[in-house]
């Protein structure tokens, strides 16, 4: 719904990978849209596909709008988004991914699909500390060195914005919820998203029940 693209270069670097200036990919983008791909895979494997969404929910909302059966066919949607009973990280009301396309988020939450939302009320409890990074930097592994380099900007942002000696592991915590949900506790209920006004992007949870 004409959501403005928001690039958080100040958090992740202008290239999204800590300003490491990696060469651009050589492959060409496929012609099929992300929404059509999701619809296709959900139809081919009904009830078996889990989508882990680590950004705004535009493509998933388009899949829901494009196929009335998508919400039934998809196994589960595990998303990084929302600030439940805590302040947001874009403004006091809103978390970044929901704020990026609140209309899409509300479509997803009200679709009837099995949705698990991992909000910043959870991810702010999962911290990779400066000491953890120092330990990682002593590794000779190429992947460890790669991670240390791309995390430079992310660590600097957290030091300045949150005054903490570490970074919040938003994406890994969300993936963890998909891979091993037993490691977290959950509150079941109905979620709606404020789509306009001063509280645009606010996530509201009703009917709280722990499970």
PDB file of C-alpha atoms in Angstrom, residues 12-207:
ATOM      1  CA  UNK A  12      24.061  -2.852   8.644  1.00  0.00           C
ATOM      2  CA  UNK A  13      26.230  -0.763   6.309  1.00  0.00           C
ATOM      3  CA  UNK A  14      25.261   0.650   2.927  1.00  0.00           C
ATOM      4  CA  UNK A  15      25.763  -2.758   1.304  1.00  0.00           C
ATOM      5  CA  UNK A  16      23.949  -4.621   4.079  1.00  0.00           C
ATOM      6  CA  UNK A  17      27.160  -6.475   4.918  1.00  0.00           C
ATOM      7  CA  UNK A  18      29.160  -4.032   7.011  1.00  0.00           C
ATOM      8  CA  UNK A  19      30.566  -2.006   4.093  1.00  0.00           C
ATOM      9  CA  UNK A  20      32.927  -4.809   3.079  1.00  0.00           C
ATOM     10  CA  UNK A  21      32.410  -4.084  -0.635  1.00  0.00           C
ATOM     11  CA  UNK A  22      31.981  -7.664  -1.749  1.00  0.00           C
ATOM     12  CA  UNK A  23      31.646  -8.123  -5.531  1.00  0.00           C
ATOM     13  CA  UNK A  24      28.066  -8.158  -6.828  1.00  0.00           C
ATOM     14  CA  UNK A  25      26.507 -11.574  -7.538  1.00  0.00           C
ATOM     15  CA  UNK A  26      27.060 -12.941 -11.026  1.00  0.00           C
ATOM     16  CA  UNK A  27      23.721 -14.710 -11.278  1.00  0.00           C
ATOM     17  CA  UNK A  28      20.676 -13.114 -12.846  1.00  0.00           C
ATOM     18  CA  UNK A  29      17.417 -12.675 -10.926  1.00  0.00           C
ATOM     19  CA  UNK A  30      14.669 -15.131 -11.803  1.00  0.00           C
ATOM     20  CA  UNK A  31      11.556 -13.789 -13.503  1.00  0.00           C
ATOM     21  CA  UNK A  32       9.108 -15.404 -11.075  1.00  0.00           C
ATOM     22  CA  UNK A  33       8.026 -13.077  -8.282  1.00  0.00           C
ATOM     23  CA  UNK A  34       8.652 -13.984  -4.657  1.00  0.00           C
ATOM     24  CA  UNK A  35       4.907 -14.112  -3.989  1.00  0.00           C
ATOM     25  CA  UNK A  36       4.286 -16.494  -6.895  1.00  0.00           C
ATOM     26  CA  UNK A  37       7.164 -18.699  -5.740  1.00  0.00           C
ATOM     27  CA  UNK A  38       5.682 -18.900  -2.239  1.00  0.00           C
ATOM     28  CA  UNK A  39       2.252 -19.762  -3.631  1.00  0.00           C
ATOM     29  CA  UNK A  40       3.754 -22.449  -5.871  1.00  0.00           C
ATOM     30  CA  UNK A  41       5.792 -24.103  -3.125  1.00  0.00           C
ATOM     31  CA  UNK A  42       2.897 -24.065  -0.652  1.00  0.00           C
ATOM     32  CA  UNK A  43       0.691 -25.798  -3.238  1.00  0.00           C
ATOM     33  CA  UNK A  44       3.359 -28.380  -4.058  1.00  0.00           C
ATOM     34  CA  UNK A  45       4.038 -29.172  -0.381  1.00  0.00           C
ATOM     35  CA  UNK A  46       0.857 -28.345   1.561  1.00  0.00           C
ATOM     36  CA  UNK A  47       1.410 -28.015   5.285  1.00  0.00           C
ATOM     37  CA  UNK A  48       5.135 -28.718   5.018  1.00  0.00           C
ATOM     38  CA  UNK A  49       6.708 -25.366   4.104  1.00  0.00           C
ATOM     39  CA  UNK A  50       7.944 -23.024   6.830  1.00  0.00           C
ATOM     40  CA  UNK A  51       8.711 -19.468   5.778  1.00  0.00           C
ATOM     41  CA  UNK A  52      11.203 -17.571   7.945  1.00  0.00           C
ATOM     42  CA  UNK A  53      10.660 -13.859   7.293  1.00  0.00           C
ATOM     43  CA  UNK A  54      13.487 -11.580   8.431  1.00  0.00           C
ATOM     44  CA  UNK A  55      12.249  -8.330   6.892  1.00  0.00           C
ATOM     45  CA  UNK A  56       9.005  -6.525   6.043  1.00  0.00           C
ATOM     46  CA  UNK A  57       6.172  -8.878   5.097  1.00  0.00           C
ATOM     47  CA  UNK A  58       5.274  -7.455   1.678  1.00  0.00           C
ATOM     48  CA  UNK A  59       5.848 -10.617  -0.369  1.00  0.00           C
ATOM     49  CA  UNK A  60       4.002 -12.872   2.059  1.00  0.00           C
ATOM     50  CA  UNK A  61       1.040 -10.493   2.082  1.00  0.00           C
ATOM     51  CA  UNK A  62       1.024 -10.533  -1.730  1.00  0.00           C
ATOM     52  CA  UNK A  63       0.986 -14.345  -1.645  1.00  0.00           C
ATOM     53  CA  UNK A  64      -1.991 -14.271   0.724  1.00  0.00           C
ATOM     54  CA  UNK A  65      -3.828 -11.845  -1.532  1.00  0.00           C
ATOM     55  CA  UNK A  66      -2.872 -13.790  -4.658  1.00  0.00           C
ATOM     56  CA  UNK A  67      -4.130 -17.194  -3.503  1.00  0.00           C
ATOM     57  CA  UNK A  68      -7.066 -17.643  -1.106  1.00  0.00           C
ATOM     58  CA  UNK A  69      -5.698 -21.094  -0.189  1.00  0.00           C
ATOM     59  CA  UNK A  70      -2.175 -19.917   0.650  1.00  0.00           C
ATOM     60  CA  UNK A  71      -2.898 -19.445   4.357  1.00  0.00           C
ATOM     61  CA  UNK A  72      -4.108 -23.056   4.549  1.00  0.00           C
ATOM     62  CA  UNK A  73      -1.353 -24.493   2.363  1.00  0.00           C
ATOM     63  CA  UNK A  74       1.589 -22.865   4.098  1.00  0.00           C
ATOM     64  CA  UNK A  75       2.880 -24.831   7.076  1.00  0.00           C
ATOM     65  CA  UNK A  76       4.045 -21.973   9.262  1.00  0.00           C
ATOM     66  CA  UNK A  77       5.263 -18.396   9.014  1.00  0.00           C
ATOM     67  CA  UNK A  78       7.971 -17.548  11.536  1.00  0.00           C
ATOM     68  CA  UNK A  79       8.662 -13.840  11.388  1.00  0.00           C
ATOM     69  CA  UNK A  80      11.020 -11.362  12.956  1.00  0.00           C
ATOM     70  CA  UNK A  81       8.801  -8.477  13.885  1.00  0.00           C
ATOM     71  CA  UNK A  82       6.847  -6.647  16.499  1.00  0.00           C
ATOM     72  CA  UNK A  83       7.458  -5.038  19.855  1.00  0.00           C
ATOM     73  CA  UNK A  84       5.099  -6.678  22.320  1.00  0.00           C
ATOM     74  CA  UNK A  85       4.726  -4.777  25.600  1.00  0.00           C
ATOM     75  CA  UNK A  86       8.057  -2.998  24.995  1.00  0.00           C
ATOM     76  CA  UNK A  87       9.138   0.114  23.104  1.00  0.00           C
ATOM     77  CA  UNK A  88       9.909  -0.210  19.406  1.00  0.00           C
ATOM     78  CA  UNK A  89      13.297   0.317  17.780  1.00  0.00           C
ATOM     79  CA  UNK A  90      12.177   2.780  15.084  1.00  0.00           C
ATOM     80  CA  UNK A  91      10.137   4.900  17.482  1.00  0.00           C
ATOM     81  CA  UNK A  92       8.445   4.150  20.812  1.00  0.00           C
ATOM     82  CA  UNK A  93       5.558   2.396  19.041  1.00  0.00           C
ATOM     83  CA  UNK A  94       7.108   0.432  16.194  1.00  0.00           C
ATOM     84  CA  UNK A  95       9.617  -2.309  15.412  1.00  0.00           C
ATOM     85  CA  UNK A  96      11.543  -1.864  12.155  1.00  0.00           C
ATOM     86  CA  UNK A  97      10.206  -4.765  10.072  1.00  0.00           C
ATOM     87  CA  UNK A  98       6.566  -4.111  10.928  1.00  0.00           C
ATOM     88  CA  UNK A  99       7.056  -0.379  10.408  1.00  0.00           C
ATOM     89  CA  UNK A 100       8.509  -1.131   6.958  1.00  0.00           C
ATOM     90  CA  UNK A 101       5.101  -2.329   5.711  1.00  0.00           C
ATOM     91  CA  UNK A 102       2.439  -2.268   8.428  1.00  0.00           C
ATOM     92  CA  UNK A 103      -0.384  -2.992   5.976  1.00  0.00           C
ATOM     93  CA  UNK A 104       1.340  -6.196   4.895  1.00  0.00           C
ATOM     94  CA  UNK A 105       1.960  -7.179   8.509  1.00  0.00           C
ATOM     95  CA  UNK A 106      -1.712  -6.768   9.383  1.00  0.00           C
ATOM     96  CA  UNK A 107      -2.685  -8.905   6.377  1.00  0.00           C
ATOM     97  CA  UNK A 108      -0.330 -11.670   7.525  1.00  0.00           C
ATOM     98  CA  UNK A 109      -1.459 -11.580  11.155  1.00  0.00           C
ATOM     99  CA  UNK A 110      -5.147 -11.724  10.199  1.00  0.00           C
ATOM    100  CA  UNK A 111      -4.783 -14.308   7.405  1.00  0.00           C
ATOM    101  CA  UNK A 112      -5.548 -17.384   9.475  1.00  0.00           C
ATOM    102  CA  UNK A 113      -2.107 -18.860   8.788  1.00  0.00           C
ATOM    103  CA  UNK A 114      -0.028 -20.363  11.595  1.00  0.00           C
ATOM    104  CA  UNK A 115       2.138 -17.357  12.466  1.00  0.00           C
ATOM    105  CA  UNK A 116       4.904 -17.201  15.066  1.00  0.00           C
ATOM    106  CA  UNK A 117       6.163 -13.675  15.729  1.00  0.00           C
ATOM    107  CA  UNK A 118       9.568 -13.228  17.332  1.00  0.00           C
ATOM    108  CA  UNK A 119       9.493  -9.643  18.555  1.00  0.00           C
ATOM    109  CA  UNK A 120      12.256  -7.474  19.911  1.00  0.00           C
ATOM    110  CA  UNK A 121      10.896  -8.245  23.372  1.00  0.00           C
ATOM    111  CA  UNK A 122      12.523 -11.636  22.697  1.00  0.00           C
ATOM    112  CA  UNK A 123      15.528 -10.767  20.535  1.00  0.00           C
ATOM    113  CA  UNK A 124      16.794  -8.097  22.924  1.00  0.00           C
ATOM    114  CA  UNK A 125      17.406 -10.928  25.377  1.00  0.00           C
ATOM    115  CA  UNK A 126      19.778 -12.646  22.931  1.00  0.00           C
ATOM    116  CA  UNK A 127      23.082 -10.750  22.924  1.00  0.00           C
ATOM    117  CA  UNK A 128      26.380 -11.507  21.177  1.00  0.00           C
ATOM    118  CA  UNK A 129      28.831  -9.627  23.392  1.00  0.00           C
ATOM    119  CA  UNK A 130      32.066  -7.829  22.660  1.00  0.00           C
ATOM    120  CA  UNK A 131      33.796 -10.651  24.522  1.00  0.00           C
ATOM    121  CA  UNK A 132      32.108 -13.216  22.266  1.00  0.00           C
ATOM    122  CA  UNK A 133      33.328 -11.338  19.214  1.00  0.00           C
ATOM    123  CA  UNK A 134      36.861 -11.123  20.578  1.00  0.00           C
ATOM    124  CA  UNK A 135      36.855 -14.882  21.088  1.00  0.00           C
ATOM    125  CA  UNK A 136      35.556 -15.396  17.545  1.00  0.00           C
ATOM    126  CA  UNK A 137      38.266 -13.132  16.127  1.00  0.00           C
ATOM    127  CA  UNK A 138      40.942 -15.468  17.480  1.00  0.00           C
ATOM    128  CA  UNK A 139      39.663 -18.273  15.284  1.00  0.00           C
ATOM    129  CA  UNK A 140      41.566 -19.098  12.102  1.00  0.00           C
ATOM    130  CA  UNK A 141      38.376 -20.129  10.328  1.00  0.00           C
ATOM    131  CA  UNK A 142      37.475 -18.130   7.232  1.00  0.00           C
ATOM    132  CA  UNK A 143      33.819 -17.930   8.220  1.00  0.00           C
ATOM    133  CA  UNK A 144      34.714 -16.628  11.680  1.00  0.00           C
ATOM    134  CA  UNK A 145      36.909 -13.918  10.172  1.00  0.00           C
ATOM    135  CA  UNK A 146      34.182 -13.052   7.669  1.00  0.00           C
ATOM    136  CA  UNK A 147      31.647 -12.627  10.473  1.00  0.00           C
ATOM    137  CA  UNK A 148      33.979 -10.417  12.484  1.00  0.00           C
ATOM    138  CA  UNK A 149      34.483  -8.096   9.522  1.00  0.00           C
ATOM    139  CA  UNK A 150      30.836  -7.699   8.548  1.00  0.00           C
ATOM    140  CA  UNK A 151      29.872  -7.076  12.187  1.00  0.00           C
ATOM    141  CA  UNK A 152      31.975  -3.892  12.518  1.00  0.00           C
ATOM    142  CA  UNK A 153      29.185  -1.497  11.576  1.00  0.00           C
ATOM    143  CA  UNK A 154      26.578  -3.467  13.523  1.00  0.00           C
ATOM    144  CA  UNK A 155      28.651  -3.352  16.714  1.00  0.00           C
ATOM    145  CA  UNK A 156      29.334   0.371  16.308  1.00  0.00           C
ATOM    146  CA  UNK A 157      25.626   1.048  15.910  1.00  0.00           C
ATOM    147  CA  UNK A 158      24.720  -0.891  19.063  1.00  0.00           C
ATOM    148  CA  UNK A 159      27.452   0.805  21.093  1.00  0.00           C
ATOM    149  CA  UNK A 160      26.130   4.234  20.091  1.00  0.00           C
ATOM    150  CA  UNK A 161      22.371   3.594  19.991  1.00  0.00           C
ATOM    151  CA  UNK A 162      21.939   1.262  22.957  1.00  0.00           C
ATOM    152  CA  UNK A 163      25.124   1.773  24.972  1.00  0.00           C
ATOM    153  CA  UNK A 164      25.613  -1.977  25.284  1.00  0.00           C
ATOM    154  CA  UNK A 165      28.760  -4.023  24.837  1.00  0.00           C
ATOM    155  CA  UNK A 166      27.353  -6.353  22.218  1.00  0.00           C
ATOM    156  CA  UNK A 167      24.706  -6.729  19.519  1.00  0.00           C
ATOM    157  CA  UNK A 168      21.190  -8.119  19.478  1.00  0.00           C
ATOM    158  CA  UNK A 169      20.871 -11.355  17.490  1.00  0.00           C
ATOM    159  CA  UNK A 170      17.505 -10.658  15.878  1.00  0.00           C
ATOM    160  CA  UNK A 171      17.800 -12.913  12.821  1.00  0.00           C
ATOM    161  CA  UNK A 172      19.490 -15.895  14.529  1.00  0.00           C
ATOM    162  CA  UNK A 173      16.900 -15.877  17.326  1.00  0.00           C
ATOM    163  CA  UNK A 174      14.099 -16.006  14.762  1.00  0.00           C
ATOM    164  CA  UNK A 175      15.731 -18.865  12.879  1.00  0.00           C
ATOM    165  CA  UNK A 176      16.160 -20.650  16.204  1.00  0.00           C
ATOM    166  CA  UNK A 177      12.412 -20.391  16.820  1.00  0.00           C
ATOM    167  CA  UNK A 178      11.818 -22.169  13.511  1.00  0.00           C
ATOM    168  CA  UNK A 179      14.485 -24.849  13.971  1.00  0.00           C
ATOM    169  CA  UNK A 180      13.888 -25.683  17.644  1.00  0.00           C
ATOM    170  CA  UNK A 181      10.742 -24.005  19.005  1.00  0.00           C
ATOM    171  CA  UNK A 182      11.129 -25.827  22.327  1.00  0.00           C
ATOM    172  CA  UNK A 183      13.866 -23.356  23.294  1.00  0.00           C
ATOM    173  CA  UNK A 184      11.353 -20.531  23.675  1.00  0.00           C
ATOM    174  CA  UNK A 185       8.099 -19.867  25.479  1.00  0.00           C
ATOM    175  CA  UNK A 186       5.108 -18.485  23.613  1.00  0.00           C
ATOM    176  CA  UNK A 187       2.005 -16.400  24.176  1.00  0.00           C
ATOM    177  CA  UNK A 188      -0.970 -17.271  21.984  1.00  0.00           C
ATOM    178  CA  UNK A 189      -3.432 -14.662  20.811  1.00  0.00           C
ATOM    179  CA  UNK A 190      -4.697 -12.360  18.086  1.00  0.00           C
ATOM    180  CA  UNK A 191      -2.348  -9.692  16.725  1.00  0.00           C
ATOM    181  CA  UNK A 192      -3.381  -6.541  14.897  1.00  0.00           C
ATOM    182  CA  UNK A 193      -1.160  -3.819  13.485  1.00  0.00           C
ATOM    183  CA  UNK A 194      -1.799  -0.079  13.499  1.00  0.00           C
ATOM    184  CA  UNK A 195      -1.422   0.954   9.844  1.00  0.00           C
ATOM    185  CA  UNK A 196      -1.518   4.748  10.070  1.00  0.00           C
ATOM    186  CA  UNK A 197      -1.070   7.705  12.359  1.00  0.00           C
ATOM    187  CA  UNK A 198       1.481   8.466  15.011  1.00  0.00           C
ATOM    188  CA  UNK A 199       1.532   4.829  16.195  1.00  0.00           C
ATOM    189  CA  UNK A 200       1.889   3.314  12.711  1.00  0.00           C
ATOM    190  CA  UNK A 201       3.498  -0.112  13.026  1.00  0.00           C
ATOM    191  CA  UNK A 202       2.321  -0.740  16.589  1.00  0.00           C
ATOM    192  CA  UNK A 203       1.648  -4.444  17.218  1.00  0.00           C
ATOM    193  CA  UNK A 204      -1.263  -5.163  19.551  1.00  0.00           C
ATOM    194  CA  UNK A 205      -1.739  -8.601  21.135  1.00  0.00           C
ATOM    195  CA  UNK A 206      -5.124  -9.810  22.410  1.00  0.00           C
ATOM    196  CA  UNK A 207      -6.120 -12.928  24.392  1.00  0.00           C
TER     197      UNK A 207
END
